[in-house]
PDB file of C-alpha atoms in Angstrom:
ATOM      1  CA  SER A 765     -14.413   8.406  24.343  1.00 48.00           C
ATOM      2  CA  GLN A 766     -11.770   5.434  24.781  1.00 50.00           C
ATOM      3  CA  GLN A 767     -13.294   2.426  26.727  1.00 61.00           C
ATOM      4  CA  GLY A 768     -10.007   0.882  27.255  1.00 69.00           C
ATOM      5  CA  GLU A 769      -6.669   2.245  28.589  1.00 81.00           C
ATOM      6  CA  GLU A 770      -3.472   0.108  28.173  1.00 86.00           C
ATOM      7  CA  ASP A 771      -0.602   0.183  30.495  1.00 88.00           C
ATOM      8  CA  PRO A 772       2.346   0.604  29.830  1.00 93.00           C
ATOM      9  CA  GLN A 773       2.105   2.826  26.674  1.00 92.00           C
ATOM     10  CA  ALA A 774       5.589   1.368  25.483  1.00 95.00           C
ATOM     11  CA  LEU A 775       7.534  -1.639  26.652  1.00 96.00           C
ATOM     12  CA  SER A 776      11.103  -2.912  25.545  1.00 97.00           C
ATOM     13  CA  ILE A 777      12.346  -6.304  26.627  1.00 96.00           C
ATOM     14  CA  GLN A 778      15.055  -8.586  25.524  1.00 97.00           C
ATOM     15  CA  GLU A 779      14.111 -11.477  23.321  1.00 97.00           C
ATOM     16  CA  GLY A 780      13.152 -14.475  25.417  1.00 97.00           C
ATOM     17  CA  GLU A 781      11.812 -12.468  28.120  1.00 97.00           C
ATOM     18  CA  ASN A 782       8.062 -12.490  29.021  1.00 98.00           C
ATOM     19  CA  ALA A 783       5.941  -9.419  28.168  1.00 97.00           C
ATOM     20  CA  THR A 784       2.993  -8.215  30.086  1.00 97.00           C
ATOM     21  CA  MET A 785       0.623  -5.716  29.250  1.00 96.00           C
ATOM     22  CA  ASN A 786      -2.652  -4.398  30.966  1.00 96.00           C
ATOM     23  CA  CYS A 787      -6.035  -2.933  29.914  1.00 95.00           C
ATOM     24  CA  SER A 788      -8.428  -1.221  31.908  1.00 94.00           C
ATOM     25  CA  TYR A 789     -12.022  -0.450  30.955  1.00 92.00           C
ATOM     26  CA  LYS A 790     -14.763   1.514  32.135  1.00 90.00           C
ATOM     27  CA  THR A 791     -18.285  -0.297  31.715  1.00 87.00           C
ATOM     28  CA  SER A 792     -19.543  -3.945  31.646  1.00 87.00           C
ATOM     29  CA  ILE A 793     -18.644  -5.884  28.742  1.00 87.00           C
ATOM     30  CA  ASN A 794     -19.806  -9.061  26.821  1.00 87.00           C
ATOM     31  CA  ASN A 795     -16.059  -9.866  25.850  1.00 90.00           C
ATOM     32  CA  LEU A 796     -12.670  -8.612  25.668  1.00 93.00           C
ATOM     33  CA  GLN A 797     -10.444  -9.056  22.681  1.00 94.00           C
ATOM     34  CA  TRP A 798      -6.780  -8.378  22.018  1.00 96.00           C
ATOM     35  CA  TYR A 799      -5.414  -7.389  18.807  1.00 96.00           C
ATOM     36  CA  ARG A 800      -1.935  -6.877  17.374  1.00 96.00           C
ATOM     37  CA  GLN A 801      -0.846  -4.240  14.830  1.00 95.00           C
ATOM     38  CA  ASN A 802       2.328  -4.509  13.113  1.00 94.00           C
ATOM     39  CA  SER A 803       3.875  -1.167  11.857  1.00 89.00           C
ATOM     40  CA  GLY A 804       1.835   0.250   8.923  1.00 85.00           C
ATOM     41  CA  ARG A 805      -0.478  -2.765   8.769  1.00 88.00           C
ATOM     42  CA  GLY A 806      -4.000  -3.551   9.992  1.00 90.00           C
ATOM     43  CA  LEU A 807      -5.065  -5.133  13.042  1.00 94.00           C
ATOM     44  CA  VAL A 808      -5.025  -8.991  13.541  1.00 94.00           C
ATOM     45  CA  HIS A 809      -7.199 -10.602  16.146  1.00 94.00           C
ATOM     46  CA  LEU A 810      -5.013 -12.581  18.802  1.00 96.00           C
ATOM     47  CA  ILE A 811      -7.410 -13.796  21.480  1.00 95.00           C
ATOM     48  CA  LEU A 812     -10.887 -13.272  23.053  1.00 94.00           C
ATOM     49  CA  ILE A 813     -12.014 -13.828  26.550  1.00 95.00           C
ATOM     50  CA  ARG A 814     -15.568 -13.618  27.583  1.00 92.00           C
ATOM     51  CA  SER A 815     -17.029 -11.898  30.482  1.00 92.00           C
ATOM     52  CA  ASN A 816     -17.769 -15.121  32.398  1.00 94.00           C
ATOM     53  CA  GLU A 817     -14.021 -16.585  31.972  1.00 96.00           C
ATOM     54  CA  ARG A 818     -11.108 -15.593  34.049  1.00 97.00           C
ATOM     55  CA  GLU A 819      -8.183 -16.961  32.016  1.00 98.00           C
ATOM     56  CA  LYS A 820      -7.578 -18.119  28.607  1.00 97.00           C
ATOM     57  CA  HIS A 821      -4.535 -19.613  26.767  1.00 96.00           C
ATOM     58  CA  SER A 822      -3.661 -19.503  23.124  1.00 95.00           C
ATOM     59  CA  GLY A 823       0.030 -20.774  22.154  1.00 97.00           C
ATOM     60  CA  ARG A 824       2.506 -18.438  23.836  1.00 97.00           C
ATOM     61  CA  LEU A 825      -0.548 -16.078  24.804  1.00 98.00           C
ATOM     62  CA  ARG A 826      -2.064 -15.935  28.257  1.00 98.00           C
ATOM     63  CA  VAL A 827      -5.132 -13.697  28.970  1.00 98.00           C
ATOM     64  CA  THR A 828      -6.736 -12.969  32.213  1.00 98.00           C
ATOM     65  CA  LEU A 829      -9.852 -10.950  32.980  1.00 97.00           C
ATOM     66  CA  ASP A 830     -11.092  -9.630  36.213  1.00 96.00           C
ATOM     67  CA  THR A 831     -14.490  -8.177  35.772  1.00 95.00           C
ATOM     68  CA  SER A 832     -14.648  -6.933  39.423  1.00 95.00           C
ATOM     69  CA  LYS A 833     -11.615  -4.614  38.677  1.00 95.00           C
ATOM     70  CA  LYS A 834     -12.591  -4.074  35.287  1.00 95.00           C
ATOM     71  CA  SER A 835      -8.857  -5.087  33.960  1.00 96.00           C
ATOM     72  CA  SER A 836      -7.400  -7.595  31.667  1.00 97.00           C
ATOM     73  CA  SER A 837      -3.798  -8.482  31.203  1.00 97.00           C
ATOM     74  CA  LEU A 838      -2.063 -10.136  28.084  1.00 98.00           C
ATOM     75  CA  LEU A 839       1.032 -12.083  28.670  1.00 98.00           C
ATOM     76  CA  ILE A 840       3.509 -13.067  25.848  1.00 98.00           C
ATOM     77  CA  THR A 841       6.004 -15.871  27.049  1.00 97.00           C
ATOM     78  CA  ALA A 842       9.326 -16.413  25.481  1.00 97.00           C
ATOM     79  CA  SER A 843       9.139 -13.126  23.211  1.00 97.00           C
ATOM     80  CA  ARG A 844      10.375 -13.134  19.777  1.00 97.00           C
ATOM     81  CA  ALA A 845      11.616 -10.370  17.406  1.00 95.00           C
ATOM     82  CA  ALA A 846       8.493 -11.081  15.521  1.00 95.00           C
ATOM     83  CA  ASP A 847       6.366 -10.074  18.526  1.00 97.00           C
ATOM     84  CA  THR A 848       7.425  -6.351  18.028  1.00 97.00           C
ATOM     85  CA  ALA A 849       4.091  -4.634  17.293  1.00 97.00           C
ATOM     86  CA  SER A 850       1.392  -2.491  19.029  1.00 95.00           C
ATOM     87  CA  TYR A 851      -1.217  -4.361  21.050  1.00 96.00           C
ATOM     88  CA  PHE A 852      -4.580  -3.085  21.560  1.00 95.00           C
ATOM     89  CA  CYS A 853      -7.392  -4.454  23.876  1.00 95.00           C
ATOM     90  CA  ALA A 854     -11.037  -4.005  22.662  1.00 93.00           C
ATOM     91  CA  THR A 855     -14.203  -4.404  24.595  1.00 91.00           C
ATOM     92  CA  LEU A 856     -17.562  -5.406  23.306  1.00 83.00           C
ATOM     93  CA  PHE A 857     -20.843  -4.665  24.781  1.00 76.00           C
ATOM     94  CA  GLY A 858     -23.785  -5.497  22.777  1.00 71.00           C
ATOM     95  CA  ASN A 859     -23.373  -7.216  19.409  1.00 66.00           C
ATOM     96  CA  GLU A 860     -21.578  -4.628  17.036  1.00 72.00           C
ATOM     97  CA  LYS A 861     -19.425  -2.060  18.523  1.00 81.00           C
ATOM     98  CA  LEU A 862     -15.891  -3.005  19.637  1.00 87.00           C
ATOM     99  CA  THR A 863     -14.083  -0.106  21.646  1.00 89.00           C
ATOM    100  CA  PHE A 864     -10.449  -0.122  21.531  1.00 91.00           C
ATOM    101  CA  GLY A 865      -7.950   1.061  24.079  1.00 90.00           C
ATOM    102  CA  THR A 866      -4.954   3.395  23.308  1.00 90.00           C
ATOM    103  CA  GLY A 867      -2.494   0.521  22.777  1.00 92.00           C
ATOM    104  CA  THR A 868       0.989  -0.756  24.027  1.00 94.00           C
ATOM    105  CA  ARG A 869       3.908  -0.463  21.856  1.00 95.00           C
ATOM    106  CA  LEU A 870       6.087  -3.700  22.556  1.00 97.00           C
ATOM    107  CA  THR A 871       9.722  -3.496  21.209  1.00 97.00           C
ATOM    108  CA  ILE A 872      11.646  -6.894  21.467  1.00 97.00           C
ATOM    109  CA  ILE A 873      15.355  -6.469  21.458  1.00 95.00           C
ATOM    110  CA  PRO A 874      17.276  -9.367  19.533  1.00 92.00           C
TER     111      PRO A 874
ATOM    112  CA  ASN B 247      -9.598 -15.084  -0.568  1.00 72.00           C
ATOM    113  CA  ALA B 248      -8.306 -11.435  -0.437  1.00 80.00           C
ATOM    114  CA  GLY B 249     -10.076 -10.781   2.911  1.00 92.00           C
ATOM    115  CA  VAL B 250     -10.546  -7.135   3.431  1.00 96.00           C
ATOM    116  CA  THR B 251      -9.231  -4.672   0.695  1.00 96.00           C
ATOM    117  CA  GLN B 252      -9.038  -0.861   0.953  1.00 97.00           C
ATOM    118  CA  THR B 253      -8.424   1.715  -1.842  1.00 96.00           C
ATOM    119  CA  PRO B 254      -6.632   3.880  -2.041  1.00 96.00           C
ATOM    120  CA  LYS B 255      -3.711   2.981   0.189  1.00 95.00           C
ATOM    121  CA  PHE B 256      -2.301   6.641   0.434  1.00 96.00           C
ATOM    122  CA  GLN B 257      -4.175  10.110  -0.389  1.00 96.00           C
ATOM    123  CA  VAL B 258      -3.567  13.704  -0.066  1.00 97.00           C
ATOM    124  CA  LEU B 259      -6.209  16.084  -0.113  1.00 96.00           C
ATOM    125  CA  LYS B 260      -6.650  19.935   0.130  1.00 97.00           C
ATOM    126  CA  THR B 261      -9.022  21.322   2.690  1.00 97.00           C
ATOM    127  CA  GLY B 262     -12.720  21.314   1.125  1.00 97.00           C
ATOM    128  CA  GLN B 263     -11.911  18.617  -1.313  1.00 97.00           C
ATOM    129  CA  SER B 264     -14.105  15.403  -1.400  1.00 96.00           C
ATOM    130  CA  MET B 265     -12.988  11.874  -1.727  1.00 96.00           C
ATOM    131  CA  THR B 266     -14.518   8.460  -1.214  1.00 97.00           C
ATOM    132  CA  LEU B 267     -12.673   5.601   0.557  1.00 98.00           C
ATOM    133  CA  GLN B 268     -13.544   2.091  -0.831  1.00 97.00           C
ATOM    134  CA  CYS B 269     -13.421  -1.125   1.029  1.00 97.00           C
ATOM    135  CA  ALA B 270     -14.480  -4.659  -0.043  1.00 97.00           C
ATOM    136  CA  GLN B 271     -14.581  -8.020   1.497  1.00 96.00           C
ATOM    137  CA  ASP B 272     -14.916 -11.327  -0.050  1.00 94.00           C
ATOM    138  CA  MET B 273     -15.795 -13.358   3.197  1.00 92.00           C
ATOM    139  CA  ASN B 274     -19.344 -13.067   2.929  1.00 91.00           C
ATOM    140  CA  HIS B 275     -19.504 -11.044   6.002  1.00 91.00           C
ATOM    141  CA  ASN B 276     -22.699  -9.330   7.244  1.00 91.00           C
ATOM    142  CA  SER B 277     -21.333  -6.548   9.221  1.00 92.00           C
ATOM    143  CA  MET B 278     -18.792  -3.947   8.230  1.00 94.00           C
ATOM    144  CA  TYR B 279     -16.972  -0.856   9.934  1.00 95.00           C
ATOM    145  CA  TRP B 280     -15.087   2.102   9.366  1.00 97.00           C
ATOM    146  CA  TYR B 281     -12.491   3.208  11.929  1.00 97.00           C
ATOM    147  CA  ARG B 282      -9.862   5.999  12.278  1.00 97.00           C
ATOM    148  CA  GLN B 283      -6.525   5.810  14.031  1.00 95.00           C
ATOM    149  CA  ASP B 284      -4.779   9.019  15.155  1.00 93.00           C
ATOM    150  CA  PRO B 285      -1.384   8.824  16.783  1.00 83.00           C
ATOM    151  CA  GLY B 286      -1.451   8.049  20.369  1.00 75.00           C
ATOM    152  CA  MET B 287      -5.004   6.921  20.230  1.00 77.00           C
ATOM    153  CA  GLY B 288      -6.720   3.578  19.699  1.00 83.00           C
ATOM    154  CA  LEU B 289      -9.084   3.009  16.830  1.00 92.00           C
ATOM    155  CA  ARG B 290     -12.410   5.027  16.778  1.00 93.00           C
ATOM    156  CA  LEU B 291     -15.634   3.952  15.152  1.00 93.00           C
ATOM    157  CA  ILE B 292     -16.735   6.102  12.468  1.00 96.00           C
ATOM    158  CA  TYR B 293     -19.696   4.305  10.994  1.00 96.00           C
ATOM    159  CA  TYR B 294     -20.913   0.600  10.925  1.00 93.00           C
ATOM    160  CA  SER B 295     -23.366  -1.429   8.936  1.00 93.00           C
ATOM    161  CA  ALA B 296     -24.773  -4.449  10.652  1.00 88.00           C
ATOM    162  CA  SER B 297     -26.240  -5.825   7.389  1.00 87.00           C
ATOM    163  CA  GLU B 298     -26.801  -4.862   3.772  1.00 88.00           C
ATOM    164  CA  GLY B 299     -29.001  -1.807   3.667  1.00 87.00           C
ATOM    165  CA  THR B 300     -28.387  -0.584   7.088  1.00 91.00           C
ATOM    166  CA  THR B 301     -25.905   1.945   8.579  1.00 95.00           C
ATOM    167  CA  ASP B 302     -25.278   3.313  12.019  1.00 93.00           C
ATOM    168  CA  LYS B 303     -23.260   6.067  13.493  1.00 94.00           C
ATOM    169  CA  GLY B 304     -20.169   5.270  15.716  1.00 92.00           C
ATOM    170  CA  GLU B 305     -18.318   7.346  18.095  1.00 90.00           C
ATOM    171  CA  VAL B 306     -16.973  10.045  15.690  1.00 94.00           C
ATOM    172  CA  PRO B 307     -19.403  10.180  12.508  1.00 96.00           C
ATOM    173  CA  ASN B 308     -19.279  14.070  11.923  1.00 96.00           C
ATOM    174  CA  GLY B 309     -17.939  14.992   8.559  1.00 96.00           C
ATOM    175  CA  TYR B 310     -18.566  11.532   7.148  1.00 97.00           C
ATOM    176  CA  ASN B 311     -21.000   9.650   5.319  1.00 97.00           C
ATOM    177  CA  VAL B 312     -21.234   5.918   4.354  1.00 97.00           C
ATOM    178  CA  SER B 313     -22.812   3.694   1.618  1.00 96.00           C
ATOM    179  CA  ARG B 314     -23.224   0.015   1.940  1.00 95.00           C
ATOM    180  CA  LEU B 315     -23.454  -0.818  -1.726  1.00 87.00           C
ATOM    181  CA  ASN B 316     -24.035  -4.515  -1.397  1.00 94.00           C
ATOM    182  CA  LYS B 317     -23.049  -7.120   0.952  1.00 94.00           C
ATOM    183  CA  ARG B 318     -19.253  -6.735  -0.228  1.00 96.00           C
ATOM    184  CA  GLU B 319     -18.689  -3.263  -0.353  1.00 97.00           C
ATOM    185  CA  PHE B 320     -18.902  -0.373   2.251  1.00 97.00           C
ATOM    186  CA  SER B 321     -17.664   3.151   1.253  1.00 97.00           C
ATOM    187  CA  LEU B 322     -16.623   6.123   3.375  1.00 98.00           C
ATOM    188  CA  ARG B 323     -17.183   9.599   1.921  1.00 98.00           C
ATOM    189  CA  LEU B 324     -15.519  12.954   3.007  1.00 96.00           C
ATOM    190  CA  GLU B 325     -17.580  15.520   1.315  1.00 93.00           C
ATOM    191  CA  SER B 326     -15.464  18.574   2.379  1.00 96.00           C
ATOM    192  CA  ALA B 327     -12.179  17.349   4.062  1.00 96.00           C
ATOM    193  CA  ALA B 328     -10.712  19.169   6.919  1.00 97.00           C
ATOM    194  CA  PRO B 329      -7.218  18.939   8.352  1.00 96.00           C
ATOM    195  CA  SER B 330      -8.649  17.406  11.507  1.00 96.00           C
ATOM    196  CA  GLN B 331      -9.556  14.454   9.201  1.00 97.00           C
ATOM    197  CA  THR B 332      -6.023  13.531   8.670  1.00 97.00           C
ATOM    198  CA  SER B 333      -5.670   9.921   9.976  1.00 97.00           C
ATOM    199  CA  VAL B 334      -5.327   6.391   8.928  1.00 96.00           C
ATOM    200  CA  TYR B 335      -8.702   4.629   7.975  1.00 98.00           C
ATOM    201  CA  PHE B 336      -9.295   1.001   8.660  1.00 97.00           C
ATOM    202  CA  CYS B 337     -12.182  -0.868   7.376  1.00 97.00           C
ATOM    203  CA  ALA B 338     -13.347  -4.150   9.116  1.00 96.00           C
ATOM    204  CA  SER B 339     -15.820  -7.003   8.675  1.00 94.00           C
ATOM    205  CA  LYS B 340     -17.445  -9.625  10.827  1.00 91.00           C
ATOM    206  CA  PRO B 341     -19.730 -12.631  10.333  1.00 83.00           C
ATOM    207  CA  SER B 342     -23.257 -11.736  11.902  1.00 71.00           C
ATOM    208  CA  TRP B 343     -23.154 -15.019  13.468  1.00 63.00           C
ATOM    209  CA  SER B 344     -20.040 -14.050  15.567  1.00 65.00           C
ATOM    210  CA  THR B 345     -19.370 -11.672  18.165  1.00 61.00           C
ATOM    211  CA  ASP B 346     -15.916 -12.397  17.963  1.00 72.00           C
ATOM    212  CA  THR B 347     -13.247 -11.595  15.432  1.00 85.00           C
ATOM    213  CA  GLN B 348     -13.275  -8.397  13.165  1.00 91.00           C
ATOM    214  CA  TYR B 349     -11.101  -8.633  10.134  1.00 93.00           C
ATOM    215  CA  PHE B 350      -9.294  -5.607   9.143  1.00 95.00           C
ATOM    216  CA  GLY B 351      -8.163  -4.379   5.940  1.00 96.00           C
ATOM    217  CA  PRO B 352      -4.605  -2.710   5.610  1.00 95.00           C
ATOM    218  CA  GLY B 353      -5.656   0.835   6.071  1.00 96.00           C
ATOM    219  CA  THR B 354      -5.757   4.058   3.960  1.00 97.00           C
ATOM    220  CA  ARG B 355      -3.489   6.978   5.009  1.00 96.00           C
ATOM    221  CA  LEU B 356      -5.107  10.350   4.496  1.00 97.00           C
ATOM    222  CA  THR B 357      -3.537  13.750   4.693  1.00 97.00           C
ATOM    223  CA  VAL B 358      -5.690  16.775   4.387  1.00 97.00           C
ATOM    224  CA  LEU B 359      -3.523  20.002   3.868  1.00 96.00           C
TER     225      LEU B 359
END
């Protein structure tokens, strides 16, 4: 069964606005990762946050993690048309198996 | 470096036919994975190989077999394809020293009629 559930399932915003998507998961984790998937392509790793971290930044990306609520959020600031993609959270417990959520489809309107 | 490559890109099978999906990586990674992606769902792990010579079941292994041919190559075989196996299949790899990033191939779109 899916470990993570993203919310919302789909999001459309104007270029330049900020986009926020959320992920909830069910069990304890070692880390939580966010991946991007452009239409018809493989997944690309964006950012990882470890279970003992609360916030992490990478360029225009900001990820938060609340282990007490078993939830994470991904914020993309100053969105661009090229950010149009599906975004997946993935949780790691143990050393090998990533469990992916169902994804948020983000559309940036020029 | 080509990264993770998958062949074929597209395939149409009839129910009951067999085929092998090929995956290769040139990054000297120890771990390799096969996932399937269905509409409205995230990726689900079929099988993985933590190192050459070892394979383990993931979440949805039924109907599939795998072979870790060498450190570079990890193949996925459908012995008797079923319509329920219509999906997009992704291969990924990861260095064993890292619990971080998995590197994904471009995918194989498989349709079983």
